[in-house]
PDB file of C-alpha atoms and ligand atoms in Angstrom:
ATOM      1  CA  MET A   1     106.446 119.400 147.430  1.00  0.00           C
ATOM      2  CA  LYS A   2     104.953 116.146 146.452  1.00  0.00           C
ATOM      3  CA  TYR A   3     106.984 113.312 144.733  1.00  0.00           C
ATOM      4  CA  PHE A   4     105.526 110.509 142.788  1.00  0.00           C
ATOM      5  CA  ARG A   5     106.595 107.652 140.440  1.00  0.00           C
ATOM      6  CA  THR A   6     105.203 106.672 137.202  1.00  0.00           C
ATOM      7  CA  GLN A   7     106.063 104.756 134.033  1.00  0.00           C
ATOM      8  CA  GLY A   8     106.025 106.717 130.741  1.00  0.00           C
ATOM      9  CA  ILE A   9     106.746 107.106 127.138  1.00  0.00           C
ATOM     10  CA  VAL A  10     108.087 110.319 125.593  1.00  0.00           C
ATOM     11  CA  LEU A  11     105.649 111.369 122.890  1.00  0.00           C
ATOM     12  CA  ARG A  12     107.184 114.705 121.836  1.00  0.00           C
ATOM     13  CA  TYR A  13     109.576 117.279 123.188  1.00  0.00           C
ATOM     14  CA  THR A  14     110.576 120.993 122.586  1.00  0.00           C
ATOM     15  CA  ASN A  15     113.940 122.330 123.580  1.00  0.00           C
ATOM     16  CA  PHE A  16     114.361 125.493 125.382  1.00  0.00           C
ATOM     17  CA  LYS A  17     116.725 127.631 127.183  1.00  0.00           C
ATOM     18  CA  GLU A  18     120.354 126.324 126.946  1.00  0.00           C
ATOM     19  CA  ALA A  19     119.899 122.664 127.859  1.00  0.00           C
ATOM     20  CA  ASP A  20     116.291 122.197 129.125  1.00  0.00           C
ATOM     21  CA  ARG A  21     113.547 120.278 127.225  1.00  0.00           C
ATOM     22  CA  MET A  22     109.897 120.117 127.740  1.00  0.00           C
ATOM     23  CA  LEU A  23     108.618 116.689 127.235  1.00  0.00           C
ATOM     24  CA  THR A  24     105.108 115.438 126.530  1.00  0.00           C
ATOM     25  CA  VAL A  25     105.055 112.128 128.416  1.00  0.00           C
ATOM     26  CA  PHE A  26     102.364 109.501 128.244  1.00  0.00           C
ATOM     27  CA  SER A  27     101.801 107.587 131.687  1.00  0.00           C
ATOM     28  CA  PRO A  28      99.446 104.693 131.887  1.00  0.00           C
ATOM     29  CA  ASP A  29      97.772 106.003 135.090  1.00  0.00           C
ATOM     30  CA  ARG A  30      97.948 109.855 134.518  1.00  0.00           C
ATOM     31  CA  GLY A  31      97.685 110.138 130.833  1.00  0.00           C
ATOM     32  CA  LYS A  32      99.325 113.055 128.915  1.00  0.00           C
ATOM     33  CA  MET A  33     101.743 115.091 131.006  1.00  0.00           C
ATOM     34  CA  GLN A  34     103.918 118.118 130.232  1.00  0.00           C
ATOM     35  CA  VAL A  35     107.156 117.638 132.094  1.00  0.00           C
ATOM     36  CA  LEU A  36     110.487 119.550 132.475  1.00  0.00           C
ATOM     37  CA  ALA A  37     113.565 117.773 131.948  1.00  0.00           C
ATOM     38  CA  ARG A  38     116.007 120.256 133.371  1.00  0.00           C
ATOM     39  CA  GLY A  39     119.583 120.389 131.878  1.00  0.00           C
ATOM     40  CA  CYS A  40     118.909 117.129 129.918  1.00  0.00           C
ATOM     41  CA  ARG A  41     121.007 118.281 126.874  1.00  0.00           C
ATOM     42  CA  LYS A  42     123.965 118.703 128.659  1.00  0.00           C
ATOM     43  CA  PRO A  43     126.325 115.922 127.531  1.00  0.00           C
ATOM     44  CA  ARG A  44     126.685 114.066 130.745  1.00  0.00           C
ATOM     45  CA  SER A  45     123.123 114.698 132.092  1.00  0.00           C
ATOM     46  CA  ARG A  46     121.531 111.681 133.916  1.00  0.00           C
ATOM     47  CA  LEU A  47     118.356 112.622 132.116  1.00  0.00           C
ATOM     48  CA  LEU A  48     119.685 112.637 128.457  1.00  0.00           C
ATOM     49  CA  ALA A  49     118.509 109.134 127.634  1.00  0.00           C
ATOM     50  CA  ALA A  50     115.181 109.526 129.354  1.00  0.00           C
ATOM     51  CA  SER A  51     114.389 112.616 127.471  1.00  0.00           C
ATOM     52  CA  GLN A  52     114.506 111.163 123.878  1.00  0.00           C
ATOM     53  CA  LEU A  53     111.628 110.394 121.740  1.00  0.00           C
ATOM     54  CA  PHE A  54     110.055 106.924 122.120  1.00  0.00           C
ATOM     55  CA  CYS A  55     111.632 106.440 125.484  1.00  0.00           C
ATOM     56  CA  TYR A  56     110.077 104.202 127.932  1.00  0.00           C
ATOM     57  CA  ALA A  57     111.285 104.764 131.554  1.00  0.00           C
ATOM     58  CA  ASP A  58     110.226 104.726 135.282  1.00  0.00           C
ATOM     59  CA  TYR A  59     110.075 108.360 136.077  1.00  0.00           C
ATOM     60  CA  ILE A  60     110.154 110.242 139.508  1.00  0.00           C
ATOM     61  CA  PHE A  61     108.497 113.663 139.247  1.00  0.00           C
ATOM     62  CA  VAL A  62     108.040 116.513 141.635  1.00  0.00           C
ATOM     63  CA  LYS A  63     105.172 118.770 141.020  1.00  0.00           C
ATOM     64  CA  SER A  64     105.955 122.488 141.526  1.00  0.00           C
ATOM     65  CA  LYS A  65     103.064 124.809 141.059  1.00  0.00           C
ATOM     66  CA  GLU A  66     101.497 123.611 137.706  1.00  0.00           C
ATOM     67  CA  ILE A  67     104.698 121.805 136.364  1.00  0.00           C
ATOM     68  CA  TYR A  68     105.959 118.477 136.542  1.00  0.00           C
ATOM     69  CA  ILE A  69     109.831 118.262 136.863  1.00  0.00           C
ATOM     70  CA  ILE A  70     111.762 114.941 136.455  1.00  0.00           C
ATOM     71  CA  THR A  71     113.995 114.216 139.489  1.00  0.00           C
ATOM     72  CA  GLN A  72     115.032 110.772 138.558  1.00  0.00           C
ATOM     73  CA  ALA A  73     114.526 108.376 135.492  1.00  0.00           C
ATOM     74  CA  ASP A  74     115.309 104.682 135.035  1.00  0.00           C
ATOM     75  CA  VAL A  75     115.183 103.978 131.266  1.00  0.00           C
ATOM     76  CA  LYS A  76     113.601 100.573 130.615  1.00  0.00           C
ATOM     77  CA  ASP A  77     113.954 100.780 126.673  1.00  0.00           C
ATOM     78  CA  SER A  78     115.061 103.578 124.550  1.00  0.00           C
ATOM     79  CA  PHE A  79     113.740 102.031 121.307  1.00  0.00           C
ATOM     80  CA  TYR A  80     116.968 103.225 119.753  1.00  0.00           C
ATOM     81  CA  ASP A  81     116.541 101.149 116.625  1.00  0.00           C
ATOM     82  CA  ILE A  82     113.502 103.179 115.477  1.00  0.00           C
ATOM     83  CA  ARG A  83     115.446 106.486 115.849  1.00  0.00           C
ATOM     84  CA  ASN A  84     118.026 104.862 113.902  1.00  0.00           C
ATOM     85  CA  ASP A  85     116.176 104.141 110.629  1.00  0.00           C
ATOM     86  CA  MET A  86     114.384 106.821 108.478  1.00  0.00           C
ATOM     87  CA  GLU A  87     111.334 104.572 107.591  1.00  0.00           C
ATOM     88  CA  ARG A  88     110.861 103.292 111.033  1.00  0.00           C
ATOM     89  CA  LEU A  89     111.232 106.885 112.364  1.00  0.00           C
ATOM     90  CA  THR A  90     108.633 108.190 110.096  1.00  0.00           C
ATOM     91  CA  TYR A  91     106.078 105.616 110.978  1.00  0.00           C
ATOM     92  CA  GLY A  92     107.126 105.926 114.679  1.00  0.00           C
ATOM     93  CA  THR A  93     106.598 109.701 114.918  1.00  0.00           C
ATOM     94  CA  HIS A  94     103.323 109.077 113.292  1.00  0.00           C
ATOM     95  CA  ILE A  95     102.338 106.494 115.721  1.00  0.00           C
ATOM     96  CA  LEU A  96     103.435 108.842 118.528  1.00  0.00           C
ATOM     97  CA  ALA A  97     101.261 111.730 117.100  1.00  0.00           C
ATOM     98  CA  LEU A  98      98.125 109.618 116.822  1.00  0.00           C
ATOM     99  CA  THR A  99      98.649 108.609 120.484  1.00  0.00           C
ATOM    100  CA  GLU A 100      99.011 112.034 121.487  1.00  0.00           C
ATOM    101  CA  GLU A 101      95.707 112.906 119.877  1.00  0.00           C
ATOM    102  CA  ALA A 102      93.982 109.906 121.577  1.00  0.00           C
ATOM    103  CA  VAL A 103      95.122 110.727 125.276  1.00  0.00           C
ATOM    104  CA  ASN A 104      93.830 113.279 127.543  1.00  0.00           C
ATOM    105  CA  TYR A 105      95.734 115.119 130.436  1.00  0.00           C
ATOM    106  CA  GLU A 106      95.146 113.570 133.946  1.00  0.00           C
ATOM    107  CA  GLU A 107      93.245 110.757 132.293  1.00  0.00           C
ATOM    108  CA  GLY A 108      95.044 107.240 132.511  1.00  0.00           C
ATOM    109  CA  ASN A 109      94.715 104.706 129.721  1.00  0.00           C
ATOM    110  CA  PHE A 110      96.316 101.353 130.516  1.00  0.00           C
ATOM    111  CA  ARG A 111      95.025  99.516 127.408  1.00  0.00           C
ATOM    112  CA  LEU A 112      96.576 102.207 124.876  1.00  0.00           C
ATOM    113  CA  PHE A 113      99.795 102.344 126.864  1.00  0.00           C
ATOM    114  CA  TYR A 114     100.566  98.558 126.726  1.00  0.00           C
ATOM    115  CA  MET A 115      99.456  98.520 123.062  1.00  0.00           C
ATOM    116  CA  LEU A 116     101.738 101.426 122.201  1.00  0.00           C
ATOM    117  CA  LEU A 117     104.598  99.549 124.055  1.00  0.00           C
ATOM    118  CA  GLN A 118     104.088  96.331 122.083  1.00  0.00           C
ATOM    119  CA  ILE A 119     103.790  98.271 118.675  1.00  0.00           C
ATOM    120  CA  LEU A 120     107.073 100.214 119.487  1.00  0.00           C
ATOM    121  CA  ALA A 121     108.807  96.878 120.239  1.00  0.00           C
ATOM    122  CA  TYR A 122     107.645  95.375 116.715  1.00  0.00           C
ATOM    123  CA  LEU A 123     108.689  98.619 115.075  1.00  0.00           C
ATOM    124  CA  ALA A 124     112.160  98.520 116.680  1.00  0.00           C
ATOM    125  CA  TYR A 125     113.044  94.825 116.751  1.00  0.00           C
ATOM    126  CA  GLY A 126     110.546  93.161 114.441  1.00  0.00           C
ATOM    127  CA  GLU A 127     110.974  92.135 110.833  1.00  0.00           C
ATOM    128  CA  ILE A 128     107.558  93.262 109.708  1.00  0.00           C
ATOM    129  CA  ASN A 129     107.170  96.268 107.303  1.00  0.00           C
ATOM    130  CA  PRO A 130     106.991  99.593 109.333  1.00  0.00           C
ATOM    131  CA  GLU A 131     103.955 100.620 107.343  1.00  0.00           C
ATOM    132  CA  ASP A 132     102.003  97.458 108.226  1.00  0.00           C
ATOM    133  CA  VAL A 133     102.907  97.943 112.042  1.00  0.00           C
ATOM    134  CA  ALA A 134     101.437 101.455 111.734  1.00  0.00           C
ATOM    135  CA  HIS A 135      98.251 100.215 110.020  1.00  0.00           C
ATOM    136  CA  VAL A 136      97.680  97.508 112.798  1.00  0.00           C
ATOM    137  CA  PHE A 137      98.163 100.360 115.361  1.00  0.00           C
ATOM    138  CA  GLU A 138      95.675 102.737 113.719  1.00  0.00           C
ATOM    139  CA  LEU A 139      92.956 100.114 113.162  1.00  0.00           C
ATOM    140  CA  LYS A 140      93.414  99.094 116.708  1.00  0.00           C
ATOM    141  CA  LEU A 141      93.281 102.633 118.021  1.00  0.00           C
ATOM    142  CA  ILE A 142      90.236 103.277 116.023  1.00  0.00           C
ATOM    143  CA  ASP A 143      88.497 100.404 117.898  1.00  0.00           C
ATOM    144  CA  LEU A 144      89.898 101.487 121.228  1.00  0.00           C
ATOM    145  CA  LEU A 145      88.391 105.182 120.551  1.00  0.00           C
ATOM    146  CA  GLY A 146      84.894 103.528 120.000  1.00  0.00           C
ATOM    147  CA  TYR A 147      84.825 103.693 116.084  1.00  0.00           C
ATOM    148  CA  ARG A 148      85.168  99.974 115.419  1.00  0.00           C
ATOM    149  CA  PRO A 149      84.122  99.964 111.773  1.00  0.00           C
ATOM    150  CA  ALA A 150      81.175  97.583 110.559  1.00  0.00           C
ATOM    151  CA  LEU A 151      82.688  94.840 108.298  1.00  0.00           C
ATOM    152  CA  ASP A 152      80.023  92.217 108.160  1.00  0.00           C
ATOM    153  CA  ARG A 153      77.327  93.891 106.279  1.00  0.00           C
ATOM    154  CA  CYS A 154      76.423  96.909 104.189  1.00  0.00           C
ATOM    155  CA  ILE A 155      75.686  99.837 106.635  1.00  0.00           C
ATOM    156  CA  ALA A 156      72.919 101.310 104.441  1.00  0.00           C
ATOM    157  CA  CYS A 157      70.854  98.169 103.455  1.00  0.00           C
ATOM    158  CA  GLY A 158      72.124  95.534 105.713  1.00  0.00           C
ATOM    159  CA  SER A 159      72.861  92.964 103.046  1.00  0.00           C
ATOM    160  CA  GLY A 160      75.606  90.452 104.331  1.00  0.00           C
ATOM    161  CA  LEU A 161      79.099  90.400 102.807  1.00  0.00           C
ATOM    162  CA  GLU A 162      78.632  86.944 101.361  1.00  0.00           C
ATOM    163  CA  GLN A 163      75.567  88.222  99.253  1.00  0.00           C
ATOM    164  CA  MET A 164      77.422  91.303  97.690  1.00  0.00           C
ATOM    165  CA  ASN A 165      79.246  91.525  94.586  1.00  0.00           C
ATOM    166  CA  SER A 166      82.608  91.314  96.027  1.00  0.00           C
ATOM    167  CA  ASN A 167      84.241  93.197  92.993  1.00  0.00           C
ATOM    168  CA  LYS A 168      82.172  96.420  93.993  1.00  0.00           C
ATOM    169  CA  LEU A 169      82.437  97.175  97.641  1.00  0.00           C
ATOM    170  CA  TYR A 170      83.061 100.510  99.261  1.00  0.00           C
ATOM    171  CA  PHE A 171      84.072 101.796 102.550  1.00  0.00           C
ATOM    172  CA  SER A 172      82.330 104.679 103.877  1.00  0.00           C
ATOM    173  CA  THR A 173      84.555 106.855 106.455  1.00  0.00           C
ATOM    174  CA  SER A 174      81.473 109.108 107.466  1.00  0.00           C
ATOM    175  CA  GLN A 175      79.575 105.996 108.284  1.00  0.00           C
ATOM    176  CA  GLY A 176      82.464 103.869 109.413  1.00  0.00           C
ATOM    177  CA  GLY A 177      81.679 100.728 107.462  1.00  0.00           C
ATOM    178  CA  ILE A 178      81.222  98.895 104.245  1.00  0.00           C
ATOM    179  CA  VAL A 179      78.826  99.689 101.520  1.00  0.00           C
ATOM    180  CA  CYS A 180      77.440  97.622  98.763  1.00  0.00           C
ATOM    181  CA  ASN A 181      77.267  98.628  95.157  1.00  0.00           C
ATOM    182  CA  ASN A 182      73.520  99.218  95.212  1.00  0.00           C
ATOM    183  CA  CYS A 183      73.958 101.709  97.883  1.00  0.00           C
ATOM    184  CA  HIS A 184      77.214 103.303  96.945  1.00  0.00           C
ATOM    185  CA  SER A 185      75.428 106.147  95.090  1.00  0.00           C
ATOM    186  CA  ARG A 186      73.765 107.234  98.333  1.00  0.00           C
ATOM    187  CA  VAL A 187      77.077 107.739 100.081  1.00  0.00           C
ATOM    188  CA  ASN A 188      79.521 110.143  98.751  1.00  0.00           C
ATOM    189  CA  ASP A 189      82.663 109.187 100.778  1.00  0.00           C
ATOM    190  CA  GLY A 190      82.932 105.399  99.702  1.00  0.00           C
ATOM    191  CA  TYR A 191      86.378 104.371  98.875  1.00  0.00           C
ATOM    192  CA  THR A 192      86.917 101.126  96.883  1.00  0.00           C
ATOM    193  CA  ILE A 193      87.788  98.152  98.997  1.00  0.00           C
ATOM    194  CA  HIS A 194      88.512  94.456  98.292  1.00  0.00           C
ATOM    195  CA  LYS A 195      87.266  91.633 100.157  1.00  0.00           C
ATOM    196  CA  ASN A 196      91.032  90.627 101.213  1.00  0.00           C
ATOM    197  CA  THR A 197      91.249  94.039 102.855  1.00  0.00           C
ATOM    198  CA  ILE A 198      88.028  93.653 104.695  1.00  0.00           C
ATOM    199  CA  GLN A 199      89.040  90.122 105.957  1.00  0.00           C
ATOM    200  CA  THR A 200      92.475  91.523 106.982  1.00  0.00           C
ATOM    201  CA  MET A 201      90.690  94.365 109.117  1.00  0.00           C
ATOM    202  CA  ARG A 202      88.505  91.795 110.508  1.00  0.00           C
ATOM    203  CA  PHE A 203      91.349  89.712 111.581  1.00  0.00           C
ATOM    204  CA  ILE A 204      93.486  92.686 113.078  1.00  0.00           C
ATOM    205  CA  LEU A 205      90.465  93.703 115.248  1.00  0.00           C
ATOM    206  CA  GLY A 206      90.058  90.078 116.427  1.00  0.00           C
ATOM    207  CA  MET A 207      93.659  89.403 117.123  1.00  0.00           C
ATOM    208  CA  ASP A 208      95.876  89.783 120.171  1.00  0.00           C
ATOM    209  CA  ILE A 209      98.531  92.290 119.240  1.00  0.00           C
ATOM    210  CA  LYS A 210     101.243  89.932 120.351  1.00  0.00           C
ATOM    211  CA  ARG A 211     100.287  87.921 117.180  1.00  0.00           C
ATOM    212  CA  LEU A 212     101.252  90.760 114.806  1.00  0.00           C
ATOM    213  CA  GLY A 213     104.222  88.755 113.606  1.00  0.00           C
ATOM    214  CA  VAL A 214     102.007  86.284 111.759  1.00  0.00           C
ATOM    215  CA  LEU A 215     100.497  88.820 109.434  1.00  0.00           C
ATOM    216  CA  LYS A 216     101.212  89.204 105.847  1.00  0.00           C
ATOM    217  CA  PHE A 217     100.018  91.965 103.799  1.00  0.00           C
ATOM    218  CA  SER A 218      99.782  92.050 100.008  1.00  0.00           C
ATOM    219  CA  ARG A 219     100.604  95.275  98.226  1.00  0.00           C
ATOM    220  CA  MET A 220      96.903  95.821  97.338  1.00  0.00           C
ATOM    221  CA  VAL A 221      95.745  95.427 100.916  1.00  0.00           C
ATOM    222  CA  ARG A 222      98.598  97.606 102.139  1.00  0.00           C
ATOM    223  CA  ASN A 223      97.669 100.215  99.711  1.00  0.00           C
ATOM    224  CA  GLU A 224      93.952 100.173 100.636  1.00  0.00           C
ATOM    225  CA  LEU A 225      94.557 100.190 104.356  1.00  0.00           C
ATOM    226  CA  ASP A 226      96.740 103.242 103.736  1.00  0.00           C
ATOM    227  CA  TYR A 227      94.065 105.477 102.228  1.00  0.00           C
ATOM    228  CA  ILE A 228      91.049 104.050 104.104  1.00  0.00           C
ATOM    229  CA  LEU A 229      92.819 104.157 107.521  1.00  0.00           C
ATOM    230  CA  SER A 230      94.164 107.534 107.032  1.00  0.00           C
ATOM    231  CA  ALA A 231      90.735 108.986 105.651  1.00  0.00           C
ATOM    232  CA  TYR A 232      88.919 107.416 108.623  1.00  0.00           C
ATOM    233  CA  LEU A 233      91.215 108.663 111.144  1.00  0.00           C
ATOM    234  CA  ASN A 234      90.801 112.249 109.778  1.00  0.00           C
ATOM    235  CA  GLU A 235      87.112 111.890 110.120  1.00  0.00           C
ATOM    236  CA  ILE A 236      87.458 110.723 113.849  1.00  0.00           C
ATOM    237  CA  ILE A 237      90.175 113.198 114.860  1.00  0.00           C
ATOM    238  CA  GLY A 238      88.642 115.937 112.788  1.00  0.00           C
ATOM    239  CA  LYS A 239      91.830 116.897 111.085  1.00  0.00           C
ATOM    240  CA  PRO A 240      94.688 115.692 109.159  1.00  0.00           C
ATOM    241  CA  LEU A 241      97.854 114.897 111.033  1.00  0.00           C
ATOM    242  CA  LYS A 242     101.171 116.580 109.907  1.00  0.00           C
ATOM    243  CA  THR A 243     103.049 113.202 110.120  1.00  0.00           C
ATOM    244  CA  ARG A 244     101.016 112.074 107.079  1.00  0.00           C
ATOM    245  CA  SER A 245     102.866 114.426 104.853  1.00  0.00           C
ATOM    246  CA  PHE A 246     106.221 112.851 106.008  1.00  0.00           C
ATOM    247  CA  ILE A 247     104.750 109.421 105.042  1.00  0.00           C
ATOM    248  CA  GLU A 248     103.835 110.612 101.701  1.00  0.00           C
ATOM    249  CA  HIS A 249     107.305 111.989 101.204  1.00  0.00           C
ATOM    250  CA  ILE A 250     109.190 108.821 102.065  1.00  0.00           C
ATOM    251  CA  LYS A 251     106.863 106.864  99.811  1.00  0.00           C
ATOM    252  CA  ASN A 252     107.777 109.058  96.817  1.00  0.00           C
ATOM    253  CA  GLU A 253     111.426 108.647  97.660  1.00  0.00           C
ATOM    254  CA  ARG A 254     111.296 104.910  97.230  1.00  0.00           C
TER     255      ARG A 254
HETATM  256 ZN1   ZN B   1      73.602  98.022 100.627  1.00  0.00          ZN
END
């Protein structure tokens, strides 16, 4: 049997048998992994803390046939404050679901791993609105996946943002960029977008994620980012995410 060590973040789990749990763990060097945490739901299990959603730990696994089994785990951060708050938990679960879509099995992704760690830290300990944290993650993820939107000029006719009538701008999710009023009739998936939202998107794409704390979002920018990023992600991933319906739900509760 072969032992190895890796860092990981728990993206999802399924309980089975009396006290076991199958985890989906994201490792920076191995990508997505299906991992068995044996007996982790027993009250005094050493693996209990390391088998919770969002947990960031150093794991030692043994590979037996096709299954990875945790033999040891050293929790570095449980991000407990995310699980402790309904709104943070909802956006946090959405962020994990997006990560799960973006990562492959047996394929490391260091950039996404460290971005996710920083985002979870903001979500757990920061003062920023959890919805804004999720939007920053969504846009950075879109960029990481190779779909950075074109925000400088109209993707149909090429006219620059400065020459456009700034009251009538659109974002096309199928083309991945902004469309001017003249070209709008030729695309049928143009969402209304204001210049402030375009500028915020450009700022997010250019900034280091460590500076997330300096961002301030107006309600209008937040709303536009919400439907535009969500529609664009559906286009990229090819389906709507289930976690979206929880977000709609808590928004309606407010
Ligand atoms: Zn145009």
